[in-house]
Tab-separated table of C-alpha atoms and ligand atoms in Angstrom:
chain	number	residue	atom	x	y	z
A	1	UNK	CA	-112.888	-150.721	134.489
A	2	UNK	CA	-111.816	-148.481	136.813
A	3	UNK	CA	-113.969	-145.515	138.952
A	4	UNK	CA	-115.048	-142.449	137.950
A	5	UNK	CA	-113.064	-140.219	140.733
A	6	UNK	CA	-115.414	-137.693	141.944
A	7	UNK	CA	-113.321	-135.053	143.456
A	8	UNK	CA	-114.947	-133.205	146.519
A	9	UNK	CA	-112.243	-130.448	146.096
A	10	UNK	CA	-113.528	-129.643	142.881
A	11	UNK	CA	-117.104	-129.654	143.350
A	12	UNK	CA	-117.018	-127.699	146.625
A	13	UNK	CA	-115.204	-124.973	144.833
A	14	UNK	CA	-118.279	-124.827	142.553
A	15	UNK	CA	-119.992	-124.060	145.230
A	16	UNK	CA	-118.365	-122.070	147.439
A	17	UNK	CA	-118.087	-119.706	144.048
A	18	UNK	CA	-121.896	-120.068	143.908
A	19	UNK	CA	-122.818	-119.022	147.172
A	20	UNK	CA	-120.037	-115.858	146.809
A	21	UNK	CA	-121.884	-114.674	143.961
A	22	UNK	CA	-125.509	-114.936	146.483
A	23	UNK	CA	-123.324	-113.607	149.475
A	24	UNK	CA	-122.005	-110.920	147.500
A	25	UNK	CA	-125.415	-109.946	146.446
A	26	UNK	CA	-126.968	-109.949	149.596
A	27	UNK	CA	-124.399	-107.755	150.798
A	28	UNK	CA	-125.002	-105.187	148.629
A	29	UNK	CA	-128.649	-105.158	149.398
A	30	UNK	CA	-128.880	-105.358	152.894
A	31	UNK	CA	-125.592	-104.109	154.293
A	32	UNK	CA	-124.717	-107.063	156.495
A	33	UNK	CA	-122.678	-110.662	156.246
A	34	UNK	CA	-123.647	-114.322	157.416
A	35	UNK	CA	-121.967	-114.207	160.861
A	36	UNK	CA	-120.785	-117.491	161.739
A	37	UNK	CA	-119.279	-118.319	165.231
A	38	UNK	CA	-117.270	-122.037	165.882
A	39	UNK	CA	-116.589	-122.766	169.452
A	40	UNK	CA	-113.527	-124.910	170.503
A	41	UNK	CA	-113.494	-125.908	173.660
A	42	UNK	CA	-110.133	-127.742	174.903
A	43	UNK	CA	-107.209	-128.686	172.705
A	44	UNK	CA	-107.986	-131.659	170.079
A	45	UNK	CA	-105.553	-131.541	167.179
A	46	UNK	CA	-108.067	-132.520	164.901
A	47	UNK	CA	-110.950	-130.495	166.019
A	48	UNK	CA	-108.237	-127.638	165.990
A	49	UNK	CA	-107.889	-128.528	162.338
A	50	UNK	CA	-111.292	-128.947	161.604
A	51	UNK	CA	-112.110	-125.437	162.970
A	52	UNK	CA	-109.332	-123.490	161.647
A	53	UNK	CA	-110.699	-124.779	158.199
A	54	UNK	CA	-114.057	-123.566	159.165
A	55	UNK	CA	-113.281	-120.091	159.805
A	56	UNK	CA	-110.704	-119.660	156.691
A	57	UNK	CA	-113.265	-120.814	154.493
A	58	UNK	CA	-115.673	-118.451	155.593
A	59	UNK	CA	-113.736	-115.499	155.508
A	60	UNK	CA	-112.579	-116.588	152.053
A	61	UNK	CA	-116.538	-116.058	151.039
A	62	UNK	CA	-116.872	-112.753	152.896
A	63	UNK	CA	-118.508	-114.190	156.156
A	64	UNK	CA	-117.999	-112.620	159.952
A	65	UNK	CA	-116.291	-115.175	160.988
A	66	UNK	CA	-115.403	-115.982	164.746
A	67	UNK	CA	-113.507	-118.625	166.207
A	68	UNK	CA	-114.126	-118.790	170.017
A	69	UNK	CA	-111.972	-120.579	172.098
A	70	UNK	CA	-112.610	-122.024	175.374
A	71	UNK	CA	-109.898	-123.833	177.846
A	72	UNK	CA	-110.824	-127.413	178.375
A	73	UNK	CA	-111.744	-127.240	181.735
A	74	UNK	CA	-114.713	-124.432	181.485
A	75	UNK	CA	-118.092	-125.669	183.055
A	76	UNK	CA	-121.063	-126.759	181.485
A	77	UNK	CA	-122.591	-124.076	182.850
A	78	UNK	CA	-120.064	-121.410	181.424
A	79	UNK	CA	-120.653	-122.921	178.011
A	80	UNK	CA	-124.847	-122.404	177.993
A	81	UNK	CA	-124.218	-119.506	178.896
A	82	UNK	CA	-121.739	-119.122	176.378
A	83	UNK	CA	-123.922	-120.516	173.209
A	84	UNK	CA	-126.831	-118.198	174.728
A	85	UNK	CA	-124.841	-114.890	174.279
A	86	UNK	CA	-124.603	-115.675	170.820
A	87	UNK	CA	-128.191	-116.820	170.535
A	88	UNK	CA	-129.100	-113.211	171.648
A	89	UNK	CA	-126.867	-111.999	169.034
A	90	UNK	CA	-127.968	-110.581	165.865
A	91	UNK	CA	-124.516	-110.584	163.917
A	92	UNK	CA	-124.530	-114.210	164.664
A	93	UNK	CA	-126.828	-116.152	162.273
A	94	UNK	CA	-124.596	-119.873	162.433
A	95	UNK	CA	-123.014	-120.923	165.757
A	96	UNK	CA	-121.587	-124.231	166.044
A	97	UNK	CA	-119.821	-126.673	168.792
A	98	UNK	CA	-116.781	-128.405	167.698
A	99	UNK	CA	-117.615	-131.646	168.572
A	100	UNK	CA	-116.529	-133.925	170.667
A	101	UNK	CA	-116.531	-132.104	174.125
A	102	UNK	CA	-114.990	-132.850	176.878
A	103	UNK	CA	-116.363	-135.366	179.868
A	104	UNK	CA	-117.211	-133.256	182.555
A	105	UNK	CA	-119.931	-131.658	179.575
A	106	UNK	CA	-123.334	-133.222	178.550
A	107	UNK	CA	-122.454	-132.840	174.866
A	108	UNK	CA	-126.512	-132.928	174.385
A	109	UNK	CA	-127.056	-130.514	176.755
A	110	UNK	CA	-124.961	-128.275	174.771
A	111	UNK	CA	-126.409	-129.203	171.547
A	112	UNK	CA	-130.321	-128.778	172.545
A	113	UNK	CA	-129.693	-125.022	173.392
A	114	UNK	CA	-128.299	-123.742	170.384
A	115	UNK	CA	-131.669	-121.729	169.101
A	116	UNK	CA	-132.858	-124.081	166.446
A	117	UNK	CA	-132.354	-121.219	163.522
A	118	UNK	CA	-128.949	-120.570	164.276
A	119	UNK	CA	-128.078	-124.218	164.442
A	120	UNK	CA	-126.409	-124.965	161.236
A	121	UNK	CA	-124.748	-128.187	162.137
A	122	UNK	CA	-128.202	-129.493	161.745
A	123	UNK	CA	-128.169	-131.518	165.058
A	124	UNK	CA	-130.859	-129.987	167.559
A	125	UNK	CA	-133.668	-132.432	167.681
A	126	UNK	CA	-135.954	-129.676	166.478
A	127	UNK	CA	-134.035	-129.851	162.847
A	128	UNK	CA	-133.311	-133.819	163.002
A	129	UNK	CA	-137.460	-133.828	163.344
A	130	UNK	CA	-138.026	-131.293	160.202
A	131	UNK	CA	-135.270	-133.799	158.632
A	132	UNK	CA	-136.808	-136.903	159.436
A	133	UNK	CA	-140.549	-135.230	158.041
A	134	UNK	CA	-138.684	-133.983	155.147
A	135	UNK	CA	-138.861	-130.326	156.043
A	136	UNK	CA	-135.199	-129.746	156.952
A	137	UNK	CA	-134.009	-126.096	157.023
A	138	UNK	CA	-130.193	-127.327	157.661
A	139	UNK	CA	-129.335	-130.874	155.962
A	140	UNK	CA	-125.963	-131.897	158.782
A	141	UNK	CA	-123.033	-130.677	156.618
A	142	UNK	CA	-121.140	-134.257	156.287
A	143	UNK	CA	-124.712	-135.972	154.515
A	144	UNK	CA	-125.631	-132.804	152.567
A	145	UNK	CA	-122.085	-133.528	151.107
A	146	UNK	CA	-122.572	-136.404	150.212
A	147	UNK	CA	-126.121	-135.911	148.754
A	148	UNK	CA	-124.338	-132.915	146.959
A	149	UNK	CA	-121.658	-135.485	145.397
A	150	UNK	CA	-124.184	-137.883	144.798
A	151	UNK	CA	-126.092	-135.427	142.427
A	152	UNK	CA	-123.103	-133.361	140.964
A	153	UNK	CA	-121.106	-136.275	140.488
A	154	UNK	CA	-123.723	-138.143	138.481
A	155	UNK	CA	-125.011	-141.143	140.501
A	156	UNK	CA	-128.586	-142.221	140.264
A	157	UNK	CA	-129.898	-142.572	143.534
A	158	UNK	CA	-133.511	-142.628	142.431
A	159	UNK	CA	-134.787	-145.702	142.809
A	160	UNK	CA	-131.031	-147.309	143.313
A	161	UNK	CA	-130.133	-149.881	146.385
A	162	UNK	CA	-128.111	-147.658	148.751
A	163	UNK	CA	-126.198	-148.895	151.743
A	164	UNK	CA	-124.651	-147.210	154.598
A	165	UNK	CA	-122.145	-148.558	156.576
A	166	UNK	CA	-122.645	-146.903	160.196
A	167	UNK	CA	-125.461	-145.171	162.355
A	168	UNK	CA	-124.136	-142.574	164.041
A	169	UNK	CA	-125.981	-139.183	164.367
A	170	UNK	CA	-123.811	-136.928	162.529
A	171	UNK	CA	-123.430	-139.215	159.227
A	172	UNK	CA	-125.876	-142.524	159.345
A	173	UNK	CA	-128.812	-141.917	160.638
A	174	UNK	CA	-129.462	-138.558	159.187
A	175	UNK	CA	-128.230	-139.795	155.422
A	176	UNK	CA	-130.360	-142.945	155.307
A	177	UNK	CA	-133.084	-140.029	156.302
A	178	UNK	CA	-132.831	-137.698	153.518
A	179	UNK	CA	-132.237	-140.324	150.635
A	180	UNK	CA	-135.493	-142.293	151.569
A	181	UNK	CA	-137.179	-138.552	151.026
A	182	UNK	CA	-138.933	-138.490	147.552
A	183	UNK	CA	-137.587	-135.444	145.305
A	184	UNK	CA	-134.059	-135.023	143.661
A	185	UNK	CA	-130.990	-136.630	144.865
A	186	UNK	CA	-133.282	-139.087	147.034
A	187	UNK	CA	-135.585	-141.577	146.443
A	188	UNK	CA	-133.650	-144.530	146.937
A	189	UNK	CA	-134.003	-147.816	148.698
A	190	UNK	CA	-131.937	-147.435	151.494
A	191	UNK	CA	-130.713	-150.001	153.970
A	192	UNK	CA	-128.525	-149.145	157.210
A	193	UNK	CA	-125.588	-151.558	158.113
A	194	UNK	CA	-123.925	-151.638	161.529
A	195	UNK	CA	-121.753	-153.346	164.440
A	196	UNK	CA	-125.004	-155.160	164.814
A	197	UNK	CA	-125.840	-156.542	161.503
A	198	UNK	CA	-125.011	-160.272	161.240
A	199	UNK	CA	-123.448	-160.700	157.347
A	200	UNK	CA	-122.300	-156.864	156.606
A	201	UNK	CA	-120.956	-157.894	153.520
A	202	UNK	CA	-124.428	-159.743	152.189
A	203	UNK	CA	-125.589	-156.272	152.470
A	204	UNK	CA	-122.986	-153.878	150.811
A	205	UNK	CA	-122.524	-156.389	148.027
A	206	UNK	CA	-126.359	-155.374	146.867
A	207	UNK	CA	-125.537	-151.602	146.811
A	208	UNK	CA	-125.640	-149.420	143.571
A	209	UNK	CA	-124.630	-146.423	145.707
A	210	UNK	CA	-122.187	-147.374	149.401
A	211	UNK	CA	-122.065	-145.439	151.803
A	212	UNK	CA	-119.207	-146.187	154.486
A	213	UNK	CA	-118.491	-144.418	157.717
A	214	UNK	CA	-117.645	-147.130	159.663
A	215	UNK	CA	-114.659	-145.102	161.554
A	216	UNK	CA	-112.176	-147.983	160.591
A	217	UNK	CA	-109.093	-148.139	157.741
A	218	UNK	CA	-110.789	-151.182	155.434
A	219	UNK	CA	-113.633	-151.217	156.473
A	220	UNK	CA	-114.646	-152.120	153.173
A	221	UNK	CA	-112.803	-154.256	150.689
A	222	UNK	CA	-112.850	-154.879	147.009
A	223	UNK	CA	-115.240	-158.259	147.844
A	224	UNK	CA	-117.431	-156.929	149.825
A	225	UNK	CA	-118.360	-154.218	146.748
A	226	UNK	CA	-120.515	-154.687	143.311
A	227	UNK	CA	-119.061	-153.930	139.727
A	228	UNK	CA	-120.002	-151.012	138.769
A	229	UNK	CA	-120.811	-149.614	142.311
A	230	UNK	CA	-121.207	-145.859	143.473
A	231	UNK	CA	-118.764	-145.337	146.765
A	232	UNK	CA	-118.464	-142.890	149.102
A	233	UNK	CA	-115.705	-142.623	151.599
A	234	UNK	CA	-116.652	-140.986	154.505
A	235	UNK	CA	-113.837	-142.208	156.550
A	236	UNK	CA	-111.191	-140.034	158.274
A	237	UNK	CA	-108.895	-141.960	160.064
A	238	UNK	CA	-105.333	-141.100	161.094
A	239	UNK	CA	-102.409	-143.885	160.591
A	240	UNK	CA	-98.885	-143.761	161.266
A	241	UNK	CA	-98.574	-140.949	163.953
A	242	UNK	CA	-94.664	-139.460	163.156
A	243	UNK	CA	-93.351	-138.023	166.821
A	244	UNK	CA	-93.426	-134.486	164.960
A	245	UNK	CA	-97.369	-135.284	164.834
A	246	UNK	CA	-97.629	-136.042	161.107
A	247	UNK	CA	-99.888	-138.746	160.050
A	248	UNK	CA	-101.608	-140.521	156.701
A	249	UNK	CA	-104.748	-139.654	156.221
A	250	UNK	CA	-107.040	-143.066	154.950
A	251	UNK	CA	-110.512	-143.274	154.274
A	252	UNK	CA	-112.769	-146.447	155.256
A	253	UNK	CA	-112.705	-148.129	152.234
A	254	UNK	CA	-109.490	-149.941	150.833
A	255	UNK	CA	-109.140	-147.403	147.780
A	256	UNK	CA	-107.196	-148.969	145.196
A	257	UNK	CA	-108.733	-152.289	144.857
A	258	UNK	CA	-112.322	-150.984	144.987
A	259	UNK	CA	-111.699	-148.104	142.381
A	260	UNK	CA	-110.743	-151.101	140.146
A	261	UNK	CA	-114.202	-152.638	140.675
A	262	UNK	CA	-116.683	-149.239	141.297
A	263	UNK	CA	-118.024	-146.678	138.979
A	264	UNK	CA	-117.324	-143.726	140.753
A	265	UNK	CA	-115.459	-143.440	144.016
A	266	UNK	CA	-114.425	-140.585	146.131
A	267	UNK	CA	-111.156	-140.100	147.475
A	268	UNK	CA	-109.433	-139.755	150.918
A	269	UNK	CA	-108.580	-137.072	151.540
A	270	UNK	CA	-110.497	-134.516	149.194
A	271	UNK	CA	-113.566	-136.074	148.872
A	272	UNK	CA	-116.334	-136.170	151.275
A	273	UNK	CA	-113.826	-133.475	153.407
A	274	UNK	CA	-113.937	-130.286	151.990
A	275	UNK	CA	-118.161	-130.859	151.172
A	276	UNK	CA	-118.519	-130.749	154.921
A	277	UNK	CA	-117.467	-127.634	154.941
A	278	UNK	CA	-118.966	-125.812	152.154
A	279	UNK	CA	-122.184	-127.277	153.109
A	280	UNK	CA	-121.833	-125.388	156.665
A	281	UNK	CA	-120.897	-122.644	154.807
A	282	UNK	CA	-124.263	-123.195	152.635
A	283	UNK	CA	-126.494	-123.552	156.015
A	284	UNK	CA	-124.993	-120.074	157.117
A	285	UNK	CA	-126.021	-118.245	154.061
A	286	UNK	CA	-129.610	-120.392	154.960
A	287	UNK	CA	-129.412	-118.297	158.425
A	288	UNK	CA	-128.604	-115.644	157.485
A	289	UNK	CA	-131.346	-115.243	155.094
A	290	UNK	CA	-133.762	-116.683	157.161
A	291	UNK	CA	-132.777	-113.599	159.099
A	292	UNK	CA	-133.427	-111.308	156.871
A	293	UNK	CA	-136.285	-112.876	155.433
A	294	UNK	CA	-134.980	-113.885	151.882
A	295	UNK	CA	-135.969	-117.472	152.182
B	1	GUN	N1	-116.927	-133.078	164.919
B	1	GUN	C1	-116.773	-133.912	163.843
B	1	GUN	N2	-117.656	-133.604	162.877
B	1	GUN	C2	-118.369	-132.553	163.339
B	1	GUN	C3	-119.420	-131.770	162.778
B	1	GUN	O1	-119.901	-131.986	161.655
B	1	GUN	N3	-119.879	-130.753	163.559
B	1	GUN	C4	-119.390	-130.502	164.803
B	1	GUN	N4	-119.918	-129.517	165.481
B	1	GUN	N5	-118.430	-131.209	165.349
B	1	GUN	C5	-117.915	-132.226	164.608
């Protein structure tokens, strides 16, 4: 039987009408917007994309909504003092950091002095602690996605096998984090697989709900999968660069053949993708209360 196709598109325009509604509200009462700032420093096509999407999307929901852009060559030192202006400032209650950054910059350096409040990526050590204790103020934007999906889209993941496919800070670590939480949308058994483990497939092939963001095209194929599997693409990877700088856009799991064997799969691109977003957009409105006390 083939998946369930849980469209991300759909379900973050759910919520992006939700949090208009709360935003517009808000608004009304207090007299002020979320102000969210994204910093690009340098000139990453993707990162350019990423960002632009940002800053649309939060001026579609009413936000102050500044994209700062910084030449590639601008000093670490520039940049703290950069990310502190906008610490200082009250009409800023989200700033983030397109990453990646540039060499000549300690990305963590960066990251650590974002004031922990206004940090909405969720990656400053104070709010991967609160996280990791299950106090977390901002869930990172790519796992609260997919936690979002998880729920909305009608997977299980109490008491279910999950496994993730990657560690990295921004997706891995911090997902296998919040579903070993108890409460909704958590409380499963969750086991993390990576360049490391010695039979990757043993694993995945136990999983009611997969998780892959491995970074690579097929990643995951239709035998390394369980009928009746949950799966969740993370993957973004480009293929097939045109010269006019056009290229496919594939998850990490090989689509067609596991749809044919899961129960619900997300899709590449429109799936885990636009959920990135509207969770950033959901750990604004967080600020921004948190500013004005409406917790
Ligand atoms: N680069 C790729 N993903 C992300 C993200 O979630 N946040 C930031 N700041 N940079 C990224």
């Amino acid at each position: 039987m083939a998946a369930k196709v849980i469209s991300g598109k759909e379900v973050a325009q759910q919520i992006r009408a939700e949090i208009k509604v709360e935003v517009d509200e808000l608004k009304q009462k207090h007299n002020v917007v979320p102000g969210l700032v994204t910093i690009l420093v340098g000139e990453n096509p993707a990162s350019i994309s990423y960002v632009t999407a940002k800053g649309k999307t939060a001026k579609e929901l009413g936000y102050n909504s500044i994209q700062d852009d910084q030449p590639g060559d601008i000093s670490e030192e520039d940049l703290l003092a950069l990310v502190d202006r906008y610490n200082k400032d009250d009409s800023i209650h989200g700033i983030l950091v397109q990453l990646p950054l540039p060499k000549h910059i300690d990305a963590n350096k960066v990251l650590y002095a974002i004031n922990p409040d206004k940090d909405v990526d969720g990656f400053h050590p104070v709010n991967v602690g609160k996280l990791v204790i299950g106090e977390a103020i901002f869930k990172p934007c790519t796992p609260a996605g997919i936690q979002e999906l998880l729920i909305r889209g009608g997977a299980e993941t109490k008491g279910a096998h999950t496994v993730i496919v990657g560690r990295s800070n921004i997706v891995g670590k911090p997902i296998a984090n919040m579903l070993i939480q108890k409460g909704p949308g958590a409380n499963s058994t969750v086991t993390v697989v990576h360049t490391g483990t010695k039979d990757i497939a043993y694993h995945t092939k136990q999983a009611d709900i997969l998780i892959v963001a491995a970074g690579q095209p097929k990643a995951v194929t239709a035998d390394m999968v369980k009928e009746g599997a949950a799966v969740i693409d993370v993957g973004v990877n480009r293929i097939g660069m045109t010269p006019e700088g056009k290229a496919k856009l594939v998850g990490d799991v090989d689509y067609e053949p596991v749809k044919e064997k899961a129960s619900l799969i997300t899709p590449v691109p429109g799936g885990v993708g636009p959920m990135t977003i509207t969770m950033l957009m959901k750990n604004t409105l967080a600020a921004y209360k948190y500013s004005l006390n409406e917790k």
